Coordinates of C-alpha atoms and ligand atoms in Angstrom, one line a residue:
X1 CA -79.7 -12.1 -57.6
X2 CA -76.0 -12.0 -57.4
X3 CA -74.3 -8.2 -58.2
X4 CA -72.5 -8.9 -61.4
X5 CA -69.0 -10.3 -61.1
X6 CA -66.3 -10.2 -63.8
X7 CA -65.8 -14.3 -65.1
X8 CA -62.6 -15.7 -63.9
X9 CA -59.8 -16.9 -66.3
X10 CA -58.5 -20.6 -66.5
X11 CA -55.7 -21.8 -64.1
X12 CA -53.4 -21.9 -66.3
X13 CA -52.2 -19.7 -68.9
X14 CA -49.3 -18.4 -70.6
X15 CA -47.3 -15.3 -69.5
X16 CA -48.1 -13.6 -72.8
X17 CA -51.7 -14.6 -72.6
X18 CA -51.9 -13.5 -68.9
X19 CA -50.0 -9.9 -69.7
X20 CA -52.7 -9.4 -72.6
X21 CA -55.3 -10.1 -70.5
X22 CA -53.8 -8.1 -67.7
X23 CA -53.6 -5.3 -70.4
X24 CA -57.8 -5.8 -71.0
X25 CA -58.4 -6.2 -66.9
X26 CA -56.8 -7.0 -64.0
X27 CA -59.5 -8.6 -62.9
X28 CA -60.6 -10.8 -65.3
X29 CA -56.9 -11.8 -66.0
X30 CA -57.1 -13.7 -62.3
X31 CA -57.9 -17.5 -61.7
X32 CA -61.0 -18.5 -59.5
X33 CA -58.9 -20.1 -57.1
X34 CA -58.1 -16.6 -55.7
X35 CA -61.2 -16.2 -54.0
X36 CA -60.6 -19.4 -52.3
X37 CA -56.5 -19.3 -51.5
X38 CA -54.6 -17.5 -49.0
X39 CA -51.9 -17.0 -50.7
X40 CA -50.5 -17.7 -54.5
X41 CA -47.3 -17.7 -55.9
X42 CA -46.9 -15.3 -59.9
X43 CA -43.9 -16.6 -61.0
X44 CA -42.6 -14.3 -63.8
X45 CA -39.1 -14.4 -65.5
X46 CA -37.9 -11.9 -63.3
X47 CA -39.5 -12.0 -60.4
X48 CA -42.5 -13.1 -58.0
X49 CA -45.4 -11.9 -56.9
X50 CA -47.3 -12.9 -53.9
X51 CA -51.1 -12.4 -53.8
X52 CA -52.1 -12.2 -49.8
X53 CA -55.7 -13.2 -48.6
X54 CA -54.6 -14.1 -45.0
X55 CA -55.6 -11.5 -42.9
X56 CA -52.7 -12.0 -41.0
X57 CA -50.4 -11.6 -43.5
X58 CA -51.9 -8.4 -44.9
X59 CA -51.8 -7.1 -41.2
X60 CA -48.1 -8.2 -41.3
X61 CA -47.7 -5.5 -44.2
X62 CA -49.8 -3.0 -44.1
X63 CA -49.8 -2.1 -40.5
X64 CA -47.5 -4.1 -38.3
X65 CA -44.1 -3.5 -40.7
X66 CA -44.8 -1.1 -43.4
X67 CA -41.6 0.2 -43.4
X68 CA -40.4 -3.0 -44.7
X69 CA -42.7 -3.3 -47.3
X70 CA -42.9 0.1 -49.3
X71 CA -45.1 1.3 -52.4
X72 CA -43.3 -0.7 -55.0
X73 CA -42.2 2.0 -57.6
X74 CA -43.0 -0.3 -60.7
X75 CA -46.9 0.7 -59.9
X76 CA -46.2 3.9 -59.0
X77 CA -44.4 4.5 -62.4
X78 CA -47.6 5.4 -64.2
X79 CA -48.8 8.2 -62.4
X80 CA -45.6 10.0 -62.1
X81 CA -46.2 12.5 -64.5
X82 CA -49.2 13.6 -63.2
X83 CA -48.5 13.3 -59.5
X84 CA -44.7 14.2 -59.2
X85 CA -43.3 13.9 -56.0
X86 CA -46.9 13.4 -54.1
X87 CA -47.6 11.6 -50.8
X88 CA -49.0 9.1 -53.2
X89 CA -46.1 7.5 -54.5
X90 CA -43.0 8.4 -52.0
X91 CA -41.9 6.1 -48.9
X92 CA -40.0 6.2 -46.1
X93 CA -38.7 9.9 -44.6
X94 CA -40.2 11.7 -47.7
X95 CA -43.5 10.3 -46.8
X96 CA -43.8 10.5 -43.5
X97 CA -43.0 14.3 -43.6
X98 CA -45.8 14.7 -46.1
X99 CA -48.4 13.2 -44.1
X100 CA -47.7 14.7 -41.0
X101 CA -48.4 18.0 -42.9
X102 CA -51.5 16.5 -44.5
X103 CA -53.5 14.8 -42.2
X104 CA -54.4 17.6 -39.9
X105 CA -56.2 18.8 -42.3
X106 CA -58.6 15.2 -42.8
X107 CA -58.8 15.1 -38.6
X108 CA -62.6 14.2 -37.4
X109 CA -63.2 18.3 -36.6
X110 CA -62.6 19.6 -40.1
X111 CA -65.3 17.4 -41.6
X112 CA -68.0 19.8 -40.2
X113 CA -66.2 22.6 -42.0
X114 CA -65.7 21.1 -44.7
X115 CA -69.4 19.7 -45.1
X116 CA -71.4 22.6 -46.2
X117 CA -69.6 22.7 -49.2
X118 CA -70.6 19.0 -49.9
X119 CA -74.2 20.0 -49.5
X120 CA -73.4 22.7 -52.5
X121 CA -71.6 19.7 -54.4
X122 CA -74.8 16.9 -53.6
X123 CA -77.4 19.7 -54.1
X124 CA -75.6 20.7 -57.4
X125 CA -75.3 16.7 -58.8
X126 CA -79.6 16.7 -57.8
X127 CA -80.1 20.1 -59.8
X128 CA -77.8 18.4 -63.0
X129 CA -80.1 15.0 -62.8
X130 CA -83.1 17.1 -63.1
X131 CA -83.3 17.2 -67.1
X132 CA -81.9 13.6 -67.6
X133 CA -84.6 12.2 -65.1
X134 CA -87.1 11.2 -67.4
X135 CA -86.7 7.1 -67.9
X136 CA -83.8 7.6 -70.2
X137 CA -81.0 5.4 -69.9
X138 CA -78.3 7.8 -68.2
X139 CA -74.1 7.3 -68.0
X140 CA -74.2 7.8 -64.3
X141 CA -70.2 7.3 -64.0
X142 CA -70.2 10.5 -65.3
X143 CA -72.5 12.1 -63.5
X144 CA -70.4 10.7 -60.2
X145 CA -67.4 11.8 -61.4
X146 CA -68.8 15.3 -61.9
X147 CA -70.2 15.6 -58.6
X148 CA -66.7 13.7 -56.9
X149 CA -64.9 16.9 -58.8
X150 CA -67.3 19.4 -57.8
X151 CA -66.8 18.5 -53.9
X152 CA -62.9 18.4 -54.0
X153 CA -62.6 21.6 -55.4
X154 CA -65.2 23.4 -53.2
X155 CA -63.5 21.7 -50.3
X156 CA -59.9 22.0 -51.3
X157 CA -60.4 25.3 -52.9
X158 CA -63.5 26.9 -52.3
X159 CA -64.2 27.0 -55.6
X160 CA -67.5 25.3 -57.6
X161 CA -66.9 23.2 -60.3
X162 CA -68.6 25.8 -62.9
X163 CA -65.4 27.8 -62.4
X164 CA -63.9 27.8 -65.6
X165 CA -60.7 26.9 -64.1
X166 CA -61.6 24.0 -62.0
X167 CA -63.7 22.8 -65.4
X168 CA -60.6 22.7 -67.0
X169 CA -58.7 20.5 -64.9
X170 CA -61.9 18.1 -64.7
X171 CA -62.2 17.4 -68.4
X172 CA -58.5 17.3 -68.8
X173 CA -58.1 14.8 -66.0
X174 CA -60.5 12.8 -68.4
X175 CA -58.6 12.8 -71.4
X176 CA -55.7 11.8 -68.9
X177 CA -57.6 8.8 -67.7
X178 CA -58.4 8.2 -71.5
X179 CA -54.9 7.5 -72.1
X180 CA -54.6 4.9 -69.0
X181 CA -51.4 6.3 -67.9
X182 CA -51.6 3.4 -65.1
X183 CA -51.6 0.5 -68.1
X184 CA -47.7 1.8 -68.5
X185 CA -46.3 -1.5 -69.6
X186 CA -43.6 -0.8 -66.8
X187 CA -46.8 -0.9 -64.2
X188 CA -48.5 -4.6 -65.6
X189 CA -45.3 -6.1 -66.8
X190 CA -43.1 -6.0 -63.9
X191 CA -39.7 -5.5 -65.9
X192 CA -36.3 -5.2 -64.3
X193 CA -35.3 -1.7 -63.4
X194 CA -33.0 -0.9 -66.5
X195 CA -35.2 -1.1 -69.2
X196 CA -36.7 2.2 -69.5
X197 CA -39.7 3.5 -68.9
X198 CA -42.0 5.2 -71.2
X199 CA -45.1 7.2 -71.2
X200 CA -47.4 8.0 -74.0
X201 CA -47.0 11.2 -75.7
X202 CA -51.0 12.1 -74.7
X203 CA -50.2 10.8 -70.9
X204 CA -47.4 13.5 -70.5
X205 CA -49.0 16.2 -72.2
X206 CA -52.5 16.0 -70.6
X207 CA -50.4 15.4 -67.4
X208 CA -48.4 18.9 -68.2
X209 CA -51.5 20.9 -68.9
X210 CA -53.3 19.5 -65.7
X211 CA -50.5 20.6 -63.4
X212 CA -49.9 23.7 -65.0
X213 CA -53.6 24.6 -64.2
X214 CA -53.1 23.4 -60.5
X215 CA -50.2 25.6 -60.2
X216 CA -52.5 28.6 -61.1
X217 CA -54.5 27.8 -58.5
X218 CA -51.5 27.2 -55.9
X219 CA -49.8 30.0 -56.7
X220 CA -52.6 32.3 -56.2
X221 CA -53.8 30.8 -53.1
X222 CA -49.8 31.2 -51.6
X223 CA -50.3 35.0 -52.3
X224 CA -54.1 35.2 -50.2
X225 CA -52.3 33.5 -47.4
X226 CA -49.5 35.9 -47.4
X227 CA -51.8 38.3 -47.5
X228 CA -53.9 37.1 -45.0
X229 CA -57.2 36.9 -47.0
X230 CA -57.4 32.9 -48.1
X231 CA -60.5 31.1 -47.4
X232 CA -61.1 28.9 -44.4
X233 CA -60.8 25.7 -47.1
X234 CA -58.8 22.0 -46.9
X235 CA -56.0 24.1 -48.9
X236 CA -55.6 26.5 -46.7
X237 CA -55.1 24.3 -44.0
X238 CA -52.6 22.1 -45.2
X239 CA -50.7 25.4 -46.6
X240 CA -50.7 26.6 -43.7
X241 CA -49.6 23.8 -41.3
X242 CA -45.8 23.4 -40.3
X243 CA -44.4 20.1 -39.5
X244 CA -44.0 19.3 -36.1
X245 CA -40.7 17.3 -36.5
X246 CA -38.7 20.3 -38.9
X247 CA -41.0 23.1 -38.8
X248 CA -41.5 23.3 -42.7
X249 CA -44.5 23.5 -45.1
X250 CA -44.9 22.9 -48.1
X251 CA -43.8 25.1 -50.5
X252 CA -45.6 25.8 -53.7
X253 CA -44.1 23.0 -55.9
X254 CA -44.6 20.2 -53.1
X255 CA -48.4 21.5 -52.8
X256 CA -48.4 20.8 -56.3
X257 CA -48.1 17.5 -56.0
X258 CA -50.3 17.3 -53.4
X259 CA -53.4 19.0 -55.3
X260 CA -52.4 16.6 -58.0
X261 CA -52.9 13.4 -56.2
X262 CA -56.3 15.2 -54.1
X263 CA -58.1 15.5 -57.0
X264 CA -57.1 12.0 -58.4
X265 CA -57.7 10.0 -55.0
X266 CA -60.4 12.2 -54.1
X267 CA -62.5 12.1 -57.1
X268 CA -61.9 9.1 -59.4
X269 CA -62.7 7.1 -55.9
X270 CA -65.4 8.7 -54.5
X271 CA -66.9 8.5 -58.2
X272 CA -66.5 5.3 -58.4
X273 CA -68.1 3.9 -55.1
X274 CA -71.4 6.5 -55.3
X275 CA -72.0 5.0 -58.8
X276 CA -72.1 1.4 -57.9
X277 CA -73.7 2.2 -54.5
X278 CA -76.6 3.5 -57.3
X279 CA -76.2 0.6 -59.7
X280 CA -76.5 -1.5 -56.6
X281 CA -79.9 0.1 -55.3
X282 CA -81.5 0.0 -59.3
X283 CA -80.9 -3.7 -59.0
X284 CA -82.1 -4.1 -55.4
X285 CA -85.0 -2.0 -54.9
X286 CA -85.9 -2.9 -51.8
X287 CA -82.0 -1.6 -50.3
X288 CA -84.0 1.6 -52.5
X289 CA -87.2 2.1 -51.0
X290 CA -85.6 1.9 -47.0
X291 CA -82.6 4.4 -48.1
X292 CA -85.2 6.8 -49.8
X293 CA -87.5 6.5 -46.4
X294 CA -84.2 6.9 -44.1
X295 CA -83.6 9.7 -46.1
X296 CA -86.5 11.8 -46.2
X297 CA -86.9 11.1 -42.3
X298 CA -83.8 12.5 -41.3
X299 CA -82.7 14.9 -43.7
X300 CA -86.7 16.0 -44.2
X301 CA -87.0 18.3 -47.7
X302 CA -84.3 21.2 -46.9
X303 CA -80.6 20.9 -46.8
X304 CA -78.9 18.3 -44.8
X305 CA -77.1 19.1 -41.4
X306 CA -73.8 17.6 -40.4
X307 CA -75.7 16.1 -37.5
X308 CA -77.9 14.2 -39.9
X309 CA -75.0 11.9 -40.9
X310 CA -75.1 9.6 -37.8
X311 CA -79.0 9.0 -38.5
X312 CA -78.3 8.0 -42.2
X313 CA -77.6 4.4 -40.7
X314 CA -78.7 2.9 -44.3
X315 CA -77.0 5.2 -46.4
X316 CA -74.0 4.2 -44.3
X317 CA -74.6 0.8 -44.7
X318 CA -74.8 0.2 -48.6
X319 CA -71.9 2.5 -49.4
X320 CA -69.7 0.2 -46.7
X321 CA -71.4 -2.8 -48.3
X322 CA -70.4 -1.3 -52.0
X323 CA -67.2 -0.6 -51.1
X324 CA -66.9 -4.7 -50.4
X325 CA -68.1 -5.4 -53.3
X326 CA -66.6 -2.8 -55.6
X327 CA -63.7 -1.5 -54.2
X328 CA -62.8 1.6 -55.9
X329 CA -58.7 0.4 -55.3
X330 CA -59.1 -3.1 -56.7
X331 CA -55.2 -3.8 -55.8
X332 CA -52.0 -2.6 -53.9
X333 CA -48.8 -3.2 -54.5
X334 CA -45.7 -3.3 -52.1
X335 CA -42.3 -4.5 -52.3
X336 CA -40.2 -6.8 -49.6
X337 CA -37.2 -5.3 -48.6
X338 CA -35.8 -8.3 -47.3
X339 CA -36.0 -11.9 -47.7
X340 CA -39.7 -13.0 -45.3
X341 CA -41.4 -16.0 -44.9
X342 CA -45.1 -16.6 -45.9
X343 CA -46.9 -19.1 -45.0
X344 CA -44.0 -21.2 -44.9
X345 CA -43.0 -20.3 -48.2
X346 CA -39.6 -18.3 -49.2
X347 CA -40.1 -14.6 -50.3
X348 CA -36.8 -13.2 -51.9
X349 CA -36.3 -9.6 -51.3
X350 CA -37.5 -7.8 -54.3
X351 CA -40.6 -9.5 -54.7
X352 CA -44.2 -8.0 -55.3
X353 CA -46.6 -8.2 -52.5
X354 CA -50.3 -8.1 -53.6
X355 CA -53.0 -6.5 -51.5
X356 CA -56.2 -7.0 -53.1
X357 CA -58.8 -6.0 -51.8
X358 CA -61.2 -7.3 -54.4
X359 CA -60.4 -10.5 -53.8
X360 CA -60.4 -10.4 -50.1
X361 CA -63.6 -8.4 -49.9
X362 CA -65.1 -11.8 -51.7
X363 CA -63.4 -14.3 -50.3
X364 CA -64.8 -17.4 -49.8
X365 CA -63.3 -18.7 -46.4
X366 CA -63.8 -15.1 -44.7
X367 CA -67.3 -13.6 -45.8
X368 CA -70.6 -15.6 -45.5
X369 CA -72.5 -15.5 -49.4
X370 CA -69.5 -13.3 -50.7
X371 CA -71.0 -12.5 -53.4
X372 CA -74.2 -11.0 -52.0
X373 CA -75.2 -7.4 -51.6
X374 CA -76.6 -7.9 -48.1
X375 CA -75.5 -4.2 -46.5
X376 CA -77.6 -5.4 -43.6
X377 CA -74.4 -7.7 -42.5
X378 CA -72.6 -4.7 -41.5
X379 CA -74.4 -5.1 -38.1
X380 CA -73.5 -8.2 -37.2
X381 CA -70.5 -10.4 -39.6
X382 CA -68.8 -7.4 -40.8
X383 CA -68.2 -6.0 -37.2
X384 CA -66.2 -8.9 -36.1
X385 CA -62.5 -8.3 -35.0
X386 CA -61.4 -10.9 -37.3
X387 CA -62.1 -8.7 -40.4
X388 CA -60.2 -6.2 -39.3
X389 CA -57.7 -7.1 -41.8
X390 CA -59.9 -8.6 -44.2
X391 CA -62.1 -5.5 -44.9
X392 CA -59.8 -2.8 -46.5
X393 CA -61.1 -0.9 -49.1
X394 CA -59.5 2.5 -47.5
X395 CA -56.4 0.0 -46.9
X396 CA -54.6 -0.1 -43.5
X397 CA -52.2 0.7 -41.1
X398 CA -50.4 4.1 -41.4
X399 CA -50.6 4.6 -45.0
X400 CA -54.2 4.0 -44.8
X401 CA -56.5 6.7 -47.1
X402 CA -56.2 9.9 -45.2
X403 CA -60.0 10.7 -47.6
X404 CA -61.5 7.8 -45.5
X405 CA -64.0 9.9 -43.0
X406 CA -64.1 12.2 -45.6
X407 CA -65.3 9.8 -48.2
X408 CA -67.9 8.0 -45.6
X409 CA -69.2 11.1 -45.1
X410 CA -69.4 12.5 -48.7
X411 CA -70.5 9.3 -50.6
X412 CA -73.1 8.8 -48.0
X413 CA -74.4 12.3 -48.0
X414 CA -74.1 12.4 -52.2
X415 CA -75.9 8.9 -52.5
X416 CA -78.9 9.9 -49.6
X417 CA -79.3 13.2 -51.6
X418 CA -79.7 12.0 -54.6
X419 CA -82.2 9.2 -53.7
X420 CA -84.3 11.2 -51.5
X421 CA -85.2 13.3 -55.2
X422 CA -84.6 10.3 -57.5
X423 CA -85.3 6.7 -58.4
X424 CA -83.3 4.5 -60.3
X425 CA -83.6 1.7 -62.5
X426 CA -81.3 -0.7 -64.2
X427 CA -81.4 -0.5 -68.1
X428 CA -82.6 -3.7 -69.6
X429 CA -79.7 -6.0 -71.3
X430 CA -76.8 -3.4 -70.3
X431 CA -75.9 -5.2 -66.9
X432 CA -72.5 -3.1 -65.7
X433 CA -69.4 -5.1 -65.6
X434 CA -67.1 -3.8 -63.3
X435 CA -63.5 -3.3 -64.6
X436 CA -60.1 -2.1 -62.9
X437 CA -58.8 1.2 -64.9
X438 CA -57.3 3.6 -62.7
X439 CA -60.2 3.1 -59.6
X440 CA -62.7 0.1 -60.2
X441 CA -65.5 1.3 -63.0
X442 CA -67.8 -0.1 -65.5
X443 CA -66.4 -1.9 -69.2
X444 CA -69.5 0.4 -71.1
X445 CA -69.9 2.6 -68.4
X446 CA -72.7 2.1 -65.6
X447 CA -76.2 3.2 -67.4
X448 CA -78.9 3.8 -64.8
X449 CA -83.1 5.2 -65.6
X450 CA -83.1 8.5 -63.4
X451 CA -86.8 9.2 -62.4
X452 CA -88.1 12.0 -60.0
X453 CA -89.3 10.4 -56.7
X454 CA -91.9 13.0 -55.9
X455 CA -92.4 14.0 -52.2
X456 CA -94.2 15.8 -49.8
X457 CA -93.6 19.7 -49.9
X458 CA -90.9 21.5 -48.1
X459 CA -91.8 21.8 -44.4
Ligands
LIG1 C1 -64.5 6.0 -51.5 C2 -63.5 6.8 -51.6 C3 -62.0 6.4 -51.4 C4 -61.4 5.2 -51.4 C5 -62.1 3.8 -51.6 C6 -60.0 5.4 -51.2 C7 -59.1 4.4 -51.1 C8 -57.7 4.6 -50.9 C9 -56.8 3.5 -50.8 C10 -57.1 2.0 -50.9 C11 -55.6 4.1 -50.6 C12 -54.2 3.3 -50.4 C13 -53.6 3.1 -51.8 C14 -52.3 2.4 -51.6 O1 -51.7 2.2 -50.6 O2 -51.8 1.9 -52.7 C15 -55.7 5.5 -50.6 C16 -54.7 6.4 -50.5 C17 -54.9 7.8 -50.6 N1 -56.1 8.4 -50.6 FE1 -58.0 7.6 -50.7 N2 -59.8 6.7 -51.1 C18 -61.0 7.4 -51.2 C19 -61.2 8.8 -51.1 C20 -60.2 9.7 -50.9 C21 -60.4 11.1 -50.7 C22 -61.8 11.8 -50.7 C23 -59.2 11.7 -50.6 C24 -58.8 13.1 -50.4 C25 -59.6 14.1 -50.4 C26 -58.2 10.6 -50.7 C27 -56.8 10.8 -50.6 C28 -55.9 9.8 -50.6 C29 -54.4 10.0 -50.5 C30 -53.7 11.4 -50.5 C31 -53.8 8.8 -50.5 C32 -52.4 8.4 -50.4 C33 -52.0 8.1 -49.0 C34 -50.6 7.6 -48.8 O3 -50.0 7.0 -49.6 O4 -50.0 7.9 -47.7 N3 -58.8 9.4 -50.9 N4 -57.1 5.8 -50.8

């Protein structure tokens, strides 16, 4: 059985037809040919786009010259309201400055810290199955997303998502998503810079009452640390460090931006891969059965130790082989700087450089049966040196995910958890269909049957 794969379009199309079905789904909108290609040529009245399978060429970008090939604006357009000024969306200087002063706070040693309070987050997504796990057909992208949520603000903040606070900002960062602030036109279209750019009413205003609750939150936590009584958390940390290079943190506006773009990278990601690594084990329930044994062997019936994580070798395995096949960041975008010369084509300065990992997670001439769930070919294939570049779904080079350990620990940890209590099911004639909205999810959702496993007593 092959993991459901959105149909390509024809080869050719008209621009209009290709920007409507852009507007429906990136990914659908792309020719099969993409899975086979190195490279393709968009041409669009203004400009052109390059799609890049060659390894090479997306080491070229993303970590040999990044500086020569920043986040292209256009993209970043749609989230600007929301995220401001945030590491997300800056380049050059700007950016560098930020992540200096964020990724001490993601190095290997705070994960340990940081994990007992995605134990709280894993055991509270079990304790929220419990009355939906009886054969019913269950919207697990929402029970993700919860859980995703619940662990960035215990480790950001300290704080459970059943604080009325953090609530807020979870179901209003829904009914941001809702208005697909990243379907901007300015983002799919790519338009020359004078035309102006516009966001929808509902975009700004969720985007407005989402930071003004982050700035509660900020705000507050500036005053514990001047008063030497803030928690031991992720926020504290980064609020806390000075940059090495000017000697400056980040001031209450800047972490603004920052918490903005944590809770969106954070959680609509992490969501995303845990429920397709679920989707994935309904439909092979074999993958199931070994993750539920791995997990009860190591982890036994208590709470899970940080220690554990090296053990959960399966676990480990099916998110890496999930994040292949459904990578939460379908696509990146960068710009050239400078004319370049790909593949022995021409690339003016000014065009769009495509990074998708979708495509080269599936592509033909690099993966053997790319379309297979097969986490066991993280052992052998997937290891090779020559993948380096071919296997991004955390991107790479410098402006690689500064979540990535934290995410393999957390989905991991979220998806053992959860199937050491439950088993799931696919729901008959609702097969997911993965689609890109702001991370990779399902068209309808992804509907799973939740049933308790039933095991041995507590030791
Ligand atoms: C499975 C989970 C995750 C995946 C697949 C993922 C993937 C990615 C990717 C592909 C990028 C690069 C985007 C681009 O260059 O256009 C990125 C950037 C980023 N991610 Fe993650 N991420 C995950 C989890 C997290 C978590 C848990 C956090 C924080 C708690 C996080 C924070 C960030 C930030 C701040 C950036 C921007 C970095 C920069 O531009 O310098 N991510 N992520």
């Amino acid at each position: 059985m092959i993991p459901p794969k959105p149909p390509a379009r024809p080869d050719r199309v008209s621009l209009w037809r290709y920007a409507r079905l852009f507007r429906a789904d990136i990914l659908s909108a792309q020719p099969a040919r993409l899975y086979r290609a190195w490279m393709a040529e968009f041409r669009t009245p203004f400009f052109r786009s390059y799609l890049c399978n060659d390894p090479a060429l997306v080491g070229r970008v993303l970590r040999d010259r990044p500086d020569d090939f920043p986040k292209s604006d256009r993209v970043s357009e749609g989230l600007r309201p929301l995220l401001g000024r945030s590491v997300f969306v800056t380049n050059g200087a700007a950016w560098r400055r930020q992540r200096r002063i964020i990724d001490p706070a993601f190095e290997g040693g705070r994960l340990r810290d940081t994990f007992p309070a995605m134990v709280a987050a894993g055991q509270g997504a079990v304790d929220r199955l419990a009355p939906l796990a009886d054969g019913r057909a269950v919207e697990i992208e929402a029970q993700t997303s919860h859980a995703a949520a619940d662990v960035i603000f215990r480790t950001l903040f300290s704080i459970p998502i059943e604080n009325a606070t953090a609530a807020r900002v979870f179901s209003e960062f829904r009914a941001h998503q809702r208005t697909q602030p990243v379907l901007n036109p300015a983002a799919l279209i790519p338009l020359p810079r004078w035309i102006p750019r516009f966001h929808r009413r509902e975009t700004r205003a969720t985007a407005r009452r989402i930071r003004r609750l982050i700035e509660g939150v900020t705000a507050a936590r500036m005053d514990e640390i001047a008063a030497g009584r803030a928690p031991d958390d992720l926020a504290t940390k980064i609020m806390t460090t000075t940059d090495p290079e000017t000697g400056d943190r980040f001031d209450t506006a800047e972490m603004v931006d920052q918490v903005a773009i944590f809770f969106l990278a954070g959680h609509e990601t992490s969501a995303s891969a845990l429920a397709w690594a679920l989707y994935l084990l309904a439909l092979f329930p074999g993958w199931q059965d070994r993750l539920a044994a791995e997990a009860a062997e190591v982890m036994g019936a208590g709470p899970p130790a940080f220690a554990d994580m090296a053990r959960l070798r399966v676990a480990r395995d099916v998110v890496r082989e999930t994040l292949r096949l459904y990578p939460p960041v379908p696509m990146m975008v960068r710009e050239a700087t400078r004319p370049e010369r790909f593949r022995g084509r021409d690339v003016a300065r000014g065009a769009q450089i495509v990074l998708s990992p979708w495509h080269l997670h599936r592509h033909a001439r690099l993966w053997e049966r790319p379309d297979d769930f097969d986490p066991g070919r993280f052992a052998g294939e997937a290891g090779r040196e020559s993948l380096r570049c071919a296997y991004i779904p955390f991107s790479a080079g410098p402006r690689a995910c500064p979540g990535a350990g934290f995410a393999m620990t957390e989905v991991p940890l979220l998806l053992a958890m959860l199937i050491r209590d439950y088993r799931v099911a696919p729901v008959e004639g609702r097969p997911a269909m993965p689609v890109a909205h702001l991370t990779l999810r399902g068209r309808d959702g992804i509907r799973l049957r939740v049933t308790p496993r039933g095991r041995a007593p507590e030791r």
